[in-house]
mmCIF file of C-alpha atoms in Angstrom:
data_model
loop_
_atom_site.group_PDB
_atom_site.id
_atom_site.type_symbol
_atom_site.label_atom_id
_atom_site.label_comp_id
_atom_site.label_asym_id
_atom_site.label_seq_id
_atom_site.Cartn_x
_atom_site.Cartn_y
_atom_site.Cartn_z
ATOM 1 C CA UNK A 15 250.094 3.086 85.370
ATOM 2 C CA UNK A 16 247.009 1.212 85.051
ATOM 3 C CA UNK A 17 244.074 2.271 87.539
ATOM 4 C CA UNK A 18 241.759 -0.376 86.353
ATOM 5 C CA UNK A 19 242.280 -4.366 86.652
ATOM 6 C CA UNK A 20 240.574 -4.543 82.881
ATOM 7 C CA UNK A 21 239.524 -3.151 79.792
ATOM 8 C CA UNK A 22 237.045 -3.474 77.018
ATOM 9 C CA UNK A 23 238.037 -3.901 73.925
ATOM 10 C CA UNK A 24 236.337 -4.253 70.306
ATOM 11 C CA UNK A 25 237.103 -7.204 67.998
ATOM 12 C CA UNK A 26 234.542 -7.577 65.619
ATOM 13 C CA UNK A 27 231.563 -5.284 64.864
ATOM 14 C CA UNK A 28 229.137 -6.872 67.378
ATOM 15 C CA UNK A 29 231.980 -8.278 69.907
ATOM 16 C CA UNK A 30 233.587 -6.894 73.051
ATOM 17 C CA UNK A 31 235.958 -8.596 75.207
ATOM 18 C CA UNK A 32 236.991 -8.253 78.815
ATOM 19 C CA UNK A 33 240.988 -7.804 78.316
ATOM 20 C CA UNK A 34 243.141 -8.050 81.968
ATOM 21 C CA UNK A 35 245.177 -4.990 82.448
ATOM 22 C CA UNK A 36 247.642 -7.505 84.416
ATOM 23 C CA UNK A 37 250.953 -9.050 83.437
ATOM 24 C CA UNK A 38 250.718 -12.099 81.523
ATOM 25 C CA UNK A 39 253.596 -13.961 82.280
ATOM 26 C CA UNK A 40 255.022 -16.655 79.296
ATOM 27 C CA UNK A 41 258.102 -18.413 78.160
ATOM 28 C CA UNK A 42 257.872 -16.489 74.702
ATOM 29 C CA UNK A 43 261.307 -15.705 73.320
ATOM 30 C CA UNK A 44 262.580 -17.682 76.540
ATOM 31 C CA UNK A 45 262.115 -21.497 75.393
ATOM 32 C CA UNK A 46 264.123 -22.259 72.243
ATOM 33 C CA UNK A 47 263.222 -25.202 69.843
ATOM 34 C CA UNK A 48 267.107 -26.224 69.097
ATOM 35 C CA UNK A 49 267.652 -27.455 73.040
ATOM 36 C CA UNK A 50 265.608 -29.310 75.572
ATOM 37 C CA UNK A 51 267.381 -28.717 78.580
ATOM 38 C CA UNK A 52 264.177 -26.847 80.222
ATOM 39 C CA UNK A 53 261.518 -28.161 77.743
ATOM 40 C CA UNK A 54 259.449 -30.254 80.648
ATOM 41 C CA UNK A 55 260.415 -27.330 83.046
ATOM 42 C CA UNK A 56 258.627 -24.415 84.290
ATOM 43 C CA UNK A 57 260.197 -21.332 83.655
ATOM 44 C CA UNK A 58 259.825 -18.563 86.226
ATOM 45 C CA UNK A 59 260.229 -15.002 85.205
ATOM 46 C CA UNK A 60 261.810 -12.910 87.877
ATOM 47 C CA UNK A 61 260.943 -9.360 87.361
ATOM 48 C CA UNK A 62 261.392 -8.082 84.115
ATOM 49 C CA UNK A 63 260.458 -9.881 80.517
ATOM 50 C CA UNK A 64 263.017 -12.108 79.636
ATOM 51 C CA UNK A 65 264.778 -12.717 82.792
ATOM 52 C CA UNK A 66 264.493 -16.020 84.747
ATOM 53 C CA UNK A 67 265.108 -19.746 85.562
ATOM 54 C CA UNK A 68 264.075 -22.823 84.556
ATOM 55 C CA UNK A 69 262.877 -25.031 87.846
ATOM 56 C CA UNK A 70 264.860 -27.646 88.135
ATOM 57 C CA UNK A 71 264.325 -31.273 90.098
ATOM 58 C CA UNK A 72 264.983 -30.899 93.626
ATOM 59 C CA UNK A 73 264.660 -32.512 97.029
ATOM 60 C CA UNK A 74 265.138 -29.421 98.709
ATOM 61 C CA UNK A 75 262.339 -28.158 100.754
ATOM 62 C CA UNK A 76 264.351 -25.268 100.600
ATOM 63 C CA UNK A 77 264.144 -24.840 97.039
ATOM 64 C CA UNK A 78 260.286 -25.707 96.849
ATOM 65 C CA UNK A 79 259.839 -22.189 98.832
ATOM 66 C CA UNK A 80 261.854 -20.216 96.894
ATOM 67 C CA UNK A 81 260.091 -21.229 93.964
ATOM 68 C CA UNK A 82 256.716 -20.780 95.457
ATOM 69 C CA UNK A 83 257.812 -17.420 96.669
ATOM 70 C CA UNK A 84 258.502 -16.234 93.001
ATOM 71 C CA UNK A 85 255.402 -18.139 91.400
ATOM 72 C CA UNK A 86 253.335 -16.504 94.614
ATOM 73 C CA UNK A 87 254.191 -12.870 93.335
ATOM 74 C CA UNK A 88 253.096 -13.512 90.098
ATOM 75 C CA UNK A 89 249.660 -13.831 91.304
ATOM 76 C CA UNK A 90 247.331 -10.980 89.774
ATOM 77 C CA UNK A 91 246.976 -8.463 92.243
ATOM 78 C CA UNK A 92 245.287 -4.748 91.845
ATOM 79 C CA UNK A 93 247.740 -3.482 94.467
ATOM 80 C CA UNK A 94 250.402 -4.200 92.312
ATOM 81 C CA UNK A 95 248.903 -3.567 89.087
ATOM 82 C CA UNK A 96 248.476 0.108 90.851
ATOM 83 C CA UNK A 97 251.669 0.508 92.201
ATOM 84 C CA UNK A 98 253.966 -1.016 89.191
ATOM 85 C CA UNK A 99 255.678 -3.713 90.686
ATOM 86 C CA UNK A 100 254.435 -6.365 87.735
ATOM 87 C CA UNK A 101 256.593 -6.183 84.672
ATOM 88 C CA UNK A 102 255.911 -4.207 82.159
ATOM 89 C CA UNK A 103 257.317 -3.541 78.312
ATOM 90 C CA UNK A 104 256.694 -0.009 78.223
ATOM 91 C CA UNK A 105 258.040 1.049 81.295
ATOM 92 C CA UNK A 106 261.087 -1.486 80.374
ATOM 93 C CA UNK A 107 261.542 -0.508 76.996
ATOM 94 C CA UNK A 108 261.725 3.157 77.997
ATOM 95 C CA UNK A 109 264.378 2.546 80.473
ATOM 96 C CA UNK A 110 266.688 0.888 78.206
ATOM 97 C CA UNK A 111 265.716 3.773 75.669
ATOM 98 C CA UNK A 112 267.424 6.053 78.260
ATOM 99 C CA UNK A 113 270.649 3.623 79.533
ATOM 100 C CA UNK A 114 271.789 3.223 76.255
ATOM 101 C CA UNK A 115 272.211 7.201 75.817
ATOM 102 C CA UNK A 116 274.969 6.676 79.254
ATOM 103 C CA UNK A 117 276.728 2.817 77.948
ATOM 104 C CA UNK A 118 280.259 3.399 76.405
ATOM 105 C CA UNK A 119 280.974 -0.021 76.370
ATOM 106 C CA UNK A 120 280.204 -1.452 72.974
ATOM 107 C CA UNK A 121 279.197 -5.126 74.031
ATOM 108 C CA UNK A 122 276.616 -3.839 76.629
ATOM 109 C CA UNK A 123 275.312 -1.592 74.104
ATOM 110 C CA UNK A 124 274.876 -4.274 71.878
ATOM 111 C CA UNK A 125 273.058 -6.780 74.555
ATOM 112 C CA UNK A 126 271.038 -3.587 75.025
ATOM 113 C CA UNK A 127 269.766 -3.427 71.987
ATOM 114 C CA UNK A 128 269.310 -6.716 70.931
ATOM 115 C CA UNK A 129 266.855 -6.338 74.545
ATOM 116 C CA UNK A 130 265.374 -3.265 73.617
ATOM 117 C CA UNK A 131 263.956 -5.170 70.251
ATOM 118 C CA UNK A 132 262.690 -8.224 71.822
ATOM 119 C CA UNK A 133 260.869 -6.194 74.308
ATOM 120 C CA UNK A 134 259.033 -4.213 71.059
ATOM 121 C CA UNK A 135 257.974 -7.924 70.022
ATOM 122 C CA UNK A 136 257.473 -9.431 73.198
ATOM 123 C CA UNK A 137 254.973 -6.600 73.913
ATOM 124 C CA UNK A 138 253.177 -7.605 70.793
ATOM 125 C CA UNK A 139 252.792 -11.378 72.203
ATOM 126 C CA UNK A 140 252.179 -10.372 75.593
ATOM 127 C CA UNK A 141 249.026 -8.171 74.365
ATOM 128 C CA UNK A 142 247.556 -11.111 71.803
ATOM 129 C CA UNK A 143 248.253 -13.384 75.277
ATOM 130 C CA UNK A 144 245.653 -11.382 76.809
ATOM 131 C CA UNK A 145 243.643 -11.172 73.912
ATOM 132 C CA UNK A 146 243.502 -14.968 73.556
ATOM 133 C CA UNK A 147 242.772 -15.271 77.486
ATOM 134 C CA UNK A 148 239.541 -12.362 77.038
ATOM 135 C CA UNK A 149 238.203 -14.581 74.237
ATOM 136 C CA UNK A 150 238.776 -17.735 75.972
ATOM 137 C CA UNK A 151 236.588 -16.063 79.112
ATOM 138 C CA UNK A 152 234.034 -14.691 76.928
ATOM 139 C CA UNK A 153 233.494 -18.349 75.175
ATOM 140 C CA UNK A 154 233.431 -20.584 78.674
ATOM 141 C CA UNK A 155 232.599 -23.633 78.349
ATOM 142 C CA UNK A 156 230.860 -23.358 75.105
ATOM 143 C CA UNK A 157 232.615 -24.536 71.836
ATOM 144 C CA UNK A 158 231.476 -21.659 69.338
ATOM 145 C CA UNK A 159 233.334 -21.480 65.826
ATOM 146 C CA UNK A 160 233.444 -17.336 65.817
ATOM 147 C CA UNK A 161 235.632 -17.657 68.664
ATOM 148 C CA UNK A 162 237.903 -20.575 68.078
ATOM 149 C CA UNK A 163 238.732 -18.878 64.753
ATOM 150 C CA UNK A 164 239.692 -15.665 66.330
ATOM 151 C CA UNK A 165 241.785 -17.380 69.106
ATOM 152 C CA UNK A 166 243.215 -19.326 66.384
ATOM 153 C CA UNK A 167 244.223 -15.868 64.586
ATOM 154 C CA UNK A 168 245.916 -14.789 66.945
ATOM 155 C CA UNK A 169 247.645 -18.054 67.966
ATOM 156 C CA UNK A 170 248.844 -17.259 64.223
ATOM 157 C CA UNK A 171 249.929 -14.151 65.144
ATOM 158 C CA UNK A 172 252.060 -15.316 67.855
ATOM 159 C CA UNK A 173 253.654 -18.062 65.690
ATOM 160 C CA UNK A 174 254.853 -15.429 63.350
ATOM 161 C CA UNK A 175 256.124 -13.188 66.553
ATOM 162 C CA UNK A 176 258.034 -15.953 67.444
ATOM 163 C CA UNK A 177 260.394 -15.985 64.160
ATOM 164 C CA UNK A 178 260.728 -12.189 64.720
ATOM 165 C CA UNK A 179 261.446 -12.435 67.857
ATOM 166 C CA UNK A 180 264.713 -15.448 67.452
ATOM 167 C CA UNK A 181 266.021 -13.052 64.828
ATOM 168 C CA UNK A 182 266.576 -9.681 66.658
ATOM 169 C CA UNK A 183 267.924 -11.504 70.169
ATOM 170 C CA UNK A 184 271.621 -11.621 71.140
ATOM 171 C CA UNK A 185 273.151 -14.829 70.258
ATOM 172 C CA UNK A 186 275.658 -16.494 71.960
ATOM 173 C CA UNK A 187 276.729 -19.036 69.853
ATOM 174 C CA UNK A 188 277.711 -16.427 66.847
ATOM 175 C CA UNK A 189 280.149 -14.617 68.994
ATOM 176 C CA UNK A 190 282.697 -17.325 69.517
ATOM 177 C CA UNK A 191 284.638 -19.819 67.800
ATOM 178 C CA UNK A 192 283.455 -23.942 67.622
ATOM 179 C CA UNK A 193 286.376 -24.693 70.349
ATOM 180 C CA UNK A 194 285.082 -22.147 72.718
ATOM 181 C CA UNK A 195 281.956 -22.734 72.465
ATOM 182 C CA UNK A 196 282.065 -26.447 72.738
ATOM 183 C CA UNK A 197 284.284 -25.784 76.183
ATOM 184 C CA UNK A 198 281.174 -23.602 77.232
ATOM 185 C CA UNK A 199 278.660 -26.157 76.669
ATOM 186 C CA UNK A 200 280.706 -28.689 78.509
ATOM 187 C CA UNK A 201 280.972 -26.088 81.376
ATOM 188 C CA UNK A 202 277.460 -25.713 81.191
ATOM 189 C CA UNK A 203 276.570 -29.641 81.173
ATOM 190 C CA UNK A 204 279.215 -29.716 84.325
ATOM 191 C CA UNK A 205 276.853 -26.840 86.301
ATOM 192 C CA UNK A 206 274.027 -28.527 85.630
ATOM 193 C CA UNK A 207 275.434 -31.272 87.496
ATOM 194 C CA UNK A 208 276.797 -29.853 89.808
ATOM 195 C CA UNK A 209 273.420 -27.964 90.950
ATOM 196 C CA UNK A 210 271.672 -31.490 90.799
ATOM 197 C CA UNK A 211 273.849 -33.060 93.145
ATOM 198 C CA UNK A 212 274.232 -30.260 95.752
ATOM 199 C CA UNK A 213 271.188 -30.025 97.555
ATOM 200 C CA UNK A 214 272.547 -27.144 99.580
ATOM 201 C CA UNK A 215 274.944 -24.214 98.513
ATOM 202 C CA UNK A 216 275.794 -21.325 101.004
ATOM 203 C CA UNK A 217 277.307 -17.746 100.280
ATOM 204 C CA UNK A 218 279.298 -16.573 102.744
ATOM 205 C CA UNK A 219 278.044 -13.160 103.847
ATOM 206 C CA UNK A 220 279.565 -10.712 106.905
ATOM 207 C CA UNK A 221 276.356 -9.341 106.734
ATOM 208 C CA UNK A 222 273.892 -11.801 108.095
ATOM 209 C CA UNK A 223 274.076 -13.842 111.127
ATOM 210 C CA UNK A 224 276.238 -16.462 111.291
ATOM 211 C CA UNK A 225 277.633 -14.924 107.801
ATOM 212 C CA UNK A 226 276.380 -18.254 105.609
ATOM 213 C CA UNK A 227 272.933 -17.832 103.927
ATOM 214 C CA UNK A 228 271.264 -20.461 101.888
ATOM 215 C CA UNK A 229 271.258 -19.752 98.213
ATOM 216 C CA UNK A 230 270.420 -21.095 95.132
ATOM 217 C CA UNK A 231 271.986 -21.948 91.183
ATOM 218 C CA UNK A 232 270.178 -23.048 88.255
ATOM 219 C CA UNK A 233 269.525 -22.580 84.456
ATOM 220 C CA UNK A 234 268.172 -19.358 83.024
ATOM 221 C CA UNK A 235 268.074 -16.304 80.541
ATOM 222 C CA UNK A 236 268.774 -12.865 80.666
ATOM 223 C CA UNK A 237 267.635 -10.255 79.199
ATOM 224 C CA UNK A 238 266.424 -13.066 76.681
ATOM 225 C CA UNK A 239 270.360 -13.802 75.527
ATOM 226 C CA UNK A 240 269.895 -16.443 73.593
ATOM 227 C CA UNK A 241 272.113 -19.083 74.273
ATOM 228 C CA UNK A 242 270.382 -22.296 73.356
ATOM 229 C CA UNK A 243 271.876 -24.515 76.324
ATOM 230 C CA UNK A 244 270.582 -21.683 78.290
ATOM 231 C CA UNK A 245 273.280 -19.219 81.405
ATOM 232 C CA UNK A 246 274.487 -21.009 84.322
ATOM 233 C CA UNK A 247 273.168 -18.405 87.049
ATOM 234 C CA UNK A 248 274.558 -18.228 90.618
ATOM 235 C CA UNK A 249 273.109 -15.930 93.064
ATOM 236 C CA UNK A 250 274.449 -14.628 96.318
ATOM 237 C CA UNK A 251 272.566 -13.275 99.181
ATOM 238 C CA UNK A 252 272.997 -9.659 98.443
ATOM 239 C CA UNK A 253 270.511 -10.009 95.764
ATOM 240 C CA UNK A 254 273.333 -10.230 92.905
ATOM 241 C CA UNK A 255 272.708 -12.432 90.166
ATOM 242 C CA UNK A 256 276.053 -14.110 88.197
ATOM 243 C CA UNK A 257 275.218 -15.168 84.825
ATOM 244 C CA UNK A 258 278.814 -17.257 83.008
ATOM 245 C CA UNK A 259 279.179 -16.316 79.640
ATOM 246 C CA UNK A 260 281.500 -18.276 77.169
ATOM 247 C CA UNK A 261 283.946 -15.072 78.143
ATOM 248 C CA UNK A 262 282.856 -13.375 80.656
ATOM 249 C CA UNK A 263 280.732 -13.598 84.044
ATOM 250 C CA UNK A 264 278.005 -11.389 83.624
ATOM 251 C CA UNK A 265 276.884 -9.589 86.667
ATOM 252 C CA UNK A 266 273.235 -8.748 87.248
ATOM 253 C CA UNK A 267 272.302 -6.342 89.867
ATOM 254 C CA UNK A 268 269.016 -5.545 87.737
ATOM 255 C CA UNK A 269 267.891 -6.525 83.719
ATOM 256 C CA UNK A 270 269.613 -2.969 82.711
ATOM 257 C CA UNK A 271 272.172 -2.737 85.692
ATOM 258 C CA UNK A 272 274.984 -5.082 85.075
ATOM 259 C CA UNK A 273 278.940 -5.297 84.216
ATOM 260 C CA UNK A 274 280.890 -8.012 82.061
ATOM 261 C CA UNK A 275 283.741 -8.966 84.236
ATOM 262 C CA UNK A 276 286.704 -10.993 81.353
ATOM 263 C CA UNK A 277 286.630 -14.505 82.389
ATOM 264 C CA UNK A 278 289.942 -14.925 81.351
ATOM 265 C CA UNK A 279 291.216 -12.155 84.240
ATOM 266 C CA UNK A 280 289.065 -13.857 86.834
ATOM 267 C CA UNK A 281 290.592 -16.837 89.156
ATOM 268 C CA UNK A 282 288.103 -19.067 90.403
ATOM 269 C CA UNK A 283 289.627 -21.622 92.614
ATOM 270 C CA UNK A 284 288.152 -24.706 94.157
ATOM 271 C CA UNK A 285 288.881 -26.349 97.969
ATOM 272 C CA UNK A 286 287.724 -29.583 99.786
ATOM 273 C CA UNK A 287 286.635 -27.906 103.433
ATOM 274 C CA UNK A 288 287.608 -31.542 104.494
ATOM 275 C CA UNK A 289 291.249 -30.678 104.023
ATOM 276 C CA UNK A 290 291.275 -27.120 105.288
ATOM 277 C CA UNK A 291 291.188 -25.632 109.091
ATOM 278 C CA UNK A 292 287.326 -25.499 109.617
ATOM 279 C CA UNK A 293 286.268 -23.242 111.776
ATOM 280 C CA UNK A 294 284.308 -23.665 114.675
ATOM 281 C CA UNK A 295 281.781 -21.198 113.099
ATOM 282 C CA UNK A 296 281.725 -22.836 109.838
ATOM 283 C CA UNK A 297 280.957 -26.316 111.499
ATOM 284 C CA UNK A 298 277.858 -24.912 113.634
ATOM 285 C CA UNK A 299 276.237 -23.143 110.998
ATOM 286 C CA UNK A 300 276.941 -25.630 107.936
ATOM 287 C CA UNK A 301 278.170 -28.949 109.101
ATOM 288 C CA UNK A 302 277.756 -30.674 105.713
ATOM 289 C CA UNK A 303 279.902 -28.477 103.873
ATOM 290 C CA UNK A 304 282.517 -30.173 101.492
ATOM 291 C CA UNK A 305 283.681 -27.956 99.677
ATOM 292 C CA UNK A 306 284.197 -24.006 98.536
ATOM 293 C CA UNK A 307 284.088 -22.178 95.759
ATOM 294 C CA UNK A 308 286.431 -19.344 95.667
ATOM 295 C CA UNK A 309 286.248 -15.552 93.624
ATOM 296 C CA UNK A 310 288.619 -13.275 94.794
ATOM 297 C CA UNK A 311 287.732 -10.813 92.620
ATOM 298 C CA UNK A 312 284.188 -10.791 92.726
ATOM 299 C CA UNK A 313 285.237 -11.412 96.861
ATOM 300 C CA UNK A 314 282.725 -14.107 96.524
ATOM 301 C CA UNK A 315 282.567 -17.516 98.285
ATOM 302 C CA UNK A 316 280.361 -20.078 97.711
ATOM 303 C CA UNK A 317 280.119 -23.417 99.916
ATOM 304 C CA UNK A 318 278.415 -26.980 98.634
ATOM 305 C CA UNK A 319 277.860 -29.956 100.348
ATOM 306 C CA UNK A 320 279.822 -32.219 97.754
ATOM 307 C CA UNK A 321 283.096 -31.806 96.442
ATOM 308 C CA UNK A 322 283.568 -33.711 92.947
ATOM 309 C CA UNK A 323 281.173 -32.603 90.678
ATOM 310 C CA UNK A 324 282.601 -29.111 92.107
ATOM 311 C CA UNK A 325 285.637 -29.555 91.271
ATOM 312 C CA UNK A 326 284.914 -30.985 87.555
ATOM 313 C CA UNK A 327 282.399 -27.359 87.085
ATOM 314 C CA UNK A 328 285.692 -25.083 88.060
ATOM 315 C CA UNK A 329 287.918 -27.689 85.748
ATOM 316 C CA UNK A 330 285.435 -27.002 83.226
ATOM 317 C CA UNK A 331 286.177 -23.056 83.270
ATOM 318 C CA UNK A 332 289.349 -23.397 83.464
ATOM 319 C CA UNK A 333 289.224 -25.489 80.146
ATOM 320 C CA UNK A 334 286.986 -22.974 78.721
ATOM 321 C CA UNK A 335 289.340 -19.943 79.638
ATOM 322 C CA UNK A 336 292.352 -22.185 77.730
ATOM 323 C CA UNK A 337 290.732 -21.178 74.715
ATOM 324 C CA UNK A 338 289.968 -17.884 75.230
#
């Protein structure tokens, strides 16, 4: 726990820096060179290093505030720079130190791992950030050539971290074969479409009132998994996150928390609303819905306000699972 907002720090014999004791957030080890599917998009990290989405184009007011509400608790505060509720590698990278002692399961141990040495490098990067930020304080508006060439040593620095840091993280692509993983990048390309076009997707929940809450899909990482074409996420109102993998659906309650449910044992079955019985409670509370997506055994039920690109994500899957 840090009591104070910043530190001083030595860099030369005659030179002392101002260094922020808060979180610098970054899309280091996030953003990969071999895709552009979030290159002009902001990522937004959403609790722990590595985890998060890529914003994506929307005309959803909706969406707007749920974006602003994650980008608003990023904003440096001593309250929660007392309390711990920024992220943090230490405190991360001791937690995973002590899950992986409990994990019998071979393939979380793994992702585990691969997580536990990305945070050791990521906490490297995240400390020259702040270094580089210091300097850049310190110098203001005045070009001088001391400081440029130690901001430019540790841009260096970082460069290098970045090879590190694409060698030690879990990747995707090396776990399955060409045909499955071609399937899951079609999958993927039908999500992303299908999260364009529906402006509004609801998860049903007994829960709440009127048992539909607004929710929201989109592009991300976890536990920087390195996937190139980046996890479709979905999210339910319960504060679970989904994450599909090429064989599984990965299922987030936190970045340490989580089970890897076999995709090929999981139905996940589409309906057009239009065709069904609706309900009088479905048609006050979500009057534009077209269609559902149904998981019986996740017992989760998602409802969008378009029905075809729907239907060609779940036909998508279900090629995906043919070659599993």
């Amino acid at each position: 726990m840090s009591i104070f907002p910043f530190k001083y720090k030595r860099l030369s014999r005659d030179l002392f820096v101002k260094v922020s004791n808060h979180f610098h957030y970054s899309d280091f080890g996030v953003r990969f060179g071999t895709d552009e599917t979030g290159a002009s998009r902001r990522f937004i990290c959403t609790g722990t290093p590595g985890t998060g989405f890529f914003e994506r184009e929307s005309e959803s007011h909706s969406y707007h505030m749920f974006v602003r509400g994650h980008m608003a608790a990023q904003k440096p505060r001593y309250l929660n720079l007392l309390l711990n509720r920024e992220p943090n590698y230490d405190r991360e990278l001791a937690k995973v130190h002590e899950v992986t002692k409990t994990i019998d399961d071979p393939r979380k141990s793994e992702i585990l791992e691969c997580y536990a040495s990305a945070l050791t490098i990521g906490r490297m990067e995240e400390e020259l950030q702040r270094l580089i930020r210091a300097v850049k304080d310190k110098m203001g508006h005045h070009h001088k050539k001391h400081l440029v060439s130690i901001i430019s040593h540790y841009k260096r620095k970082i460069s290098l971290l970045e090879r590190d840091m694409a060698s030690v993280e879990y990747k995707l692509k090396e776990h399955y074969s060409e045909e499955t993983w071609q399937a899951y990048e079609e999958a993927v390309e039908a999500f992303g479409k299908m999260v364009n076009r529906c402006r509004r997707v609801w998860h049903h929940n007994d829960n709440v009132s009127g048992k539909f809450a607004q929710v929201f899909f989109d592009l991300g990482v976890f536990d920087f998994i390195r996937a190139d074409c980046y996890l479709p996420m979905m999210r339910d109102s319960l504060g679970t996150t989904y994450y599909l993998l090429p064989d599984a659906l990965l299922v987030a309650r936190g970045s340490l928390d989580f089970d890897l449910v076999p995709l090929k044992t999981l139905t996940m079955v589409v309906q057009d609303t239009s065709i069904e019985e609706t309900t009088e409670l479905l048609s006050s509370y979500i009057g534009d819905a077209a269609s559902m997506i149904l998981i019986p055994g996740m017992n989760l039920t998602f409802y969008f306000n378009h029905v075809q690109v729907v239907v060609d994500f779940i036909q998508a899957v279900d090629k995906l699972k043919a070659t599993l």
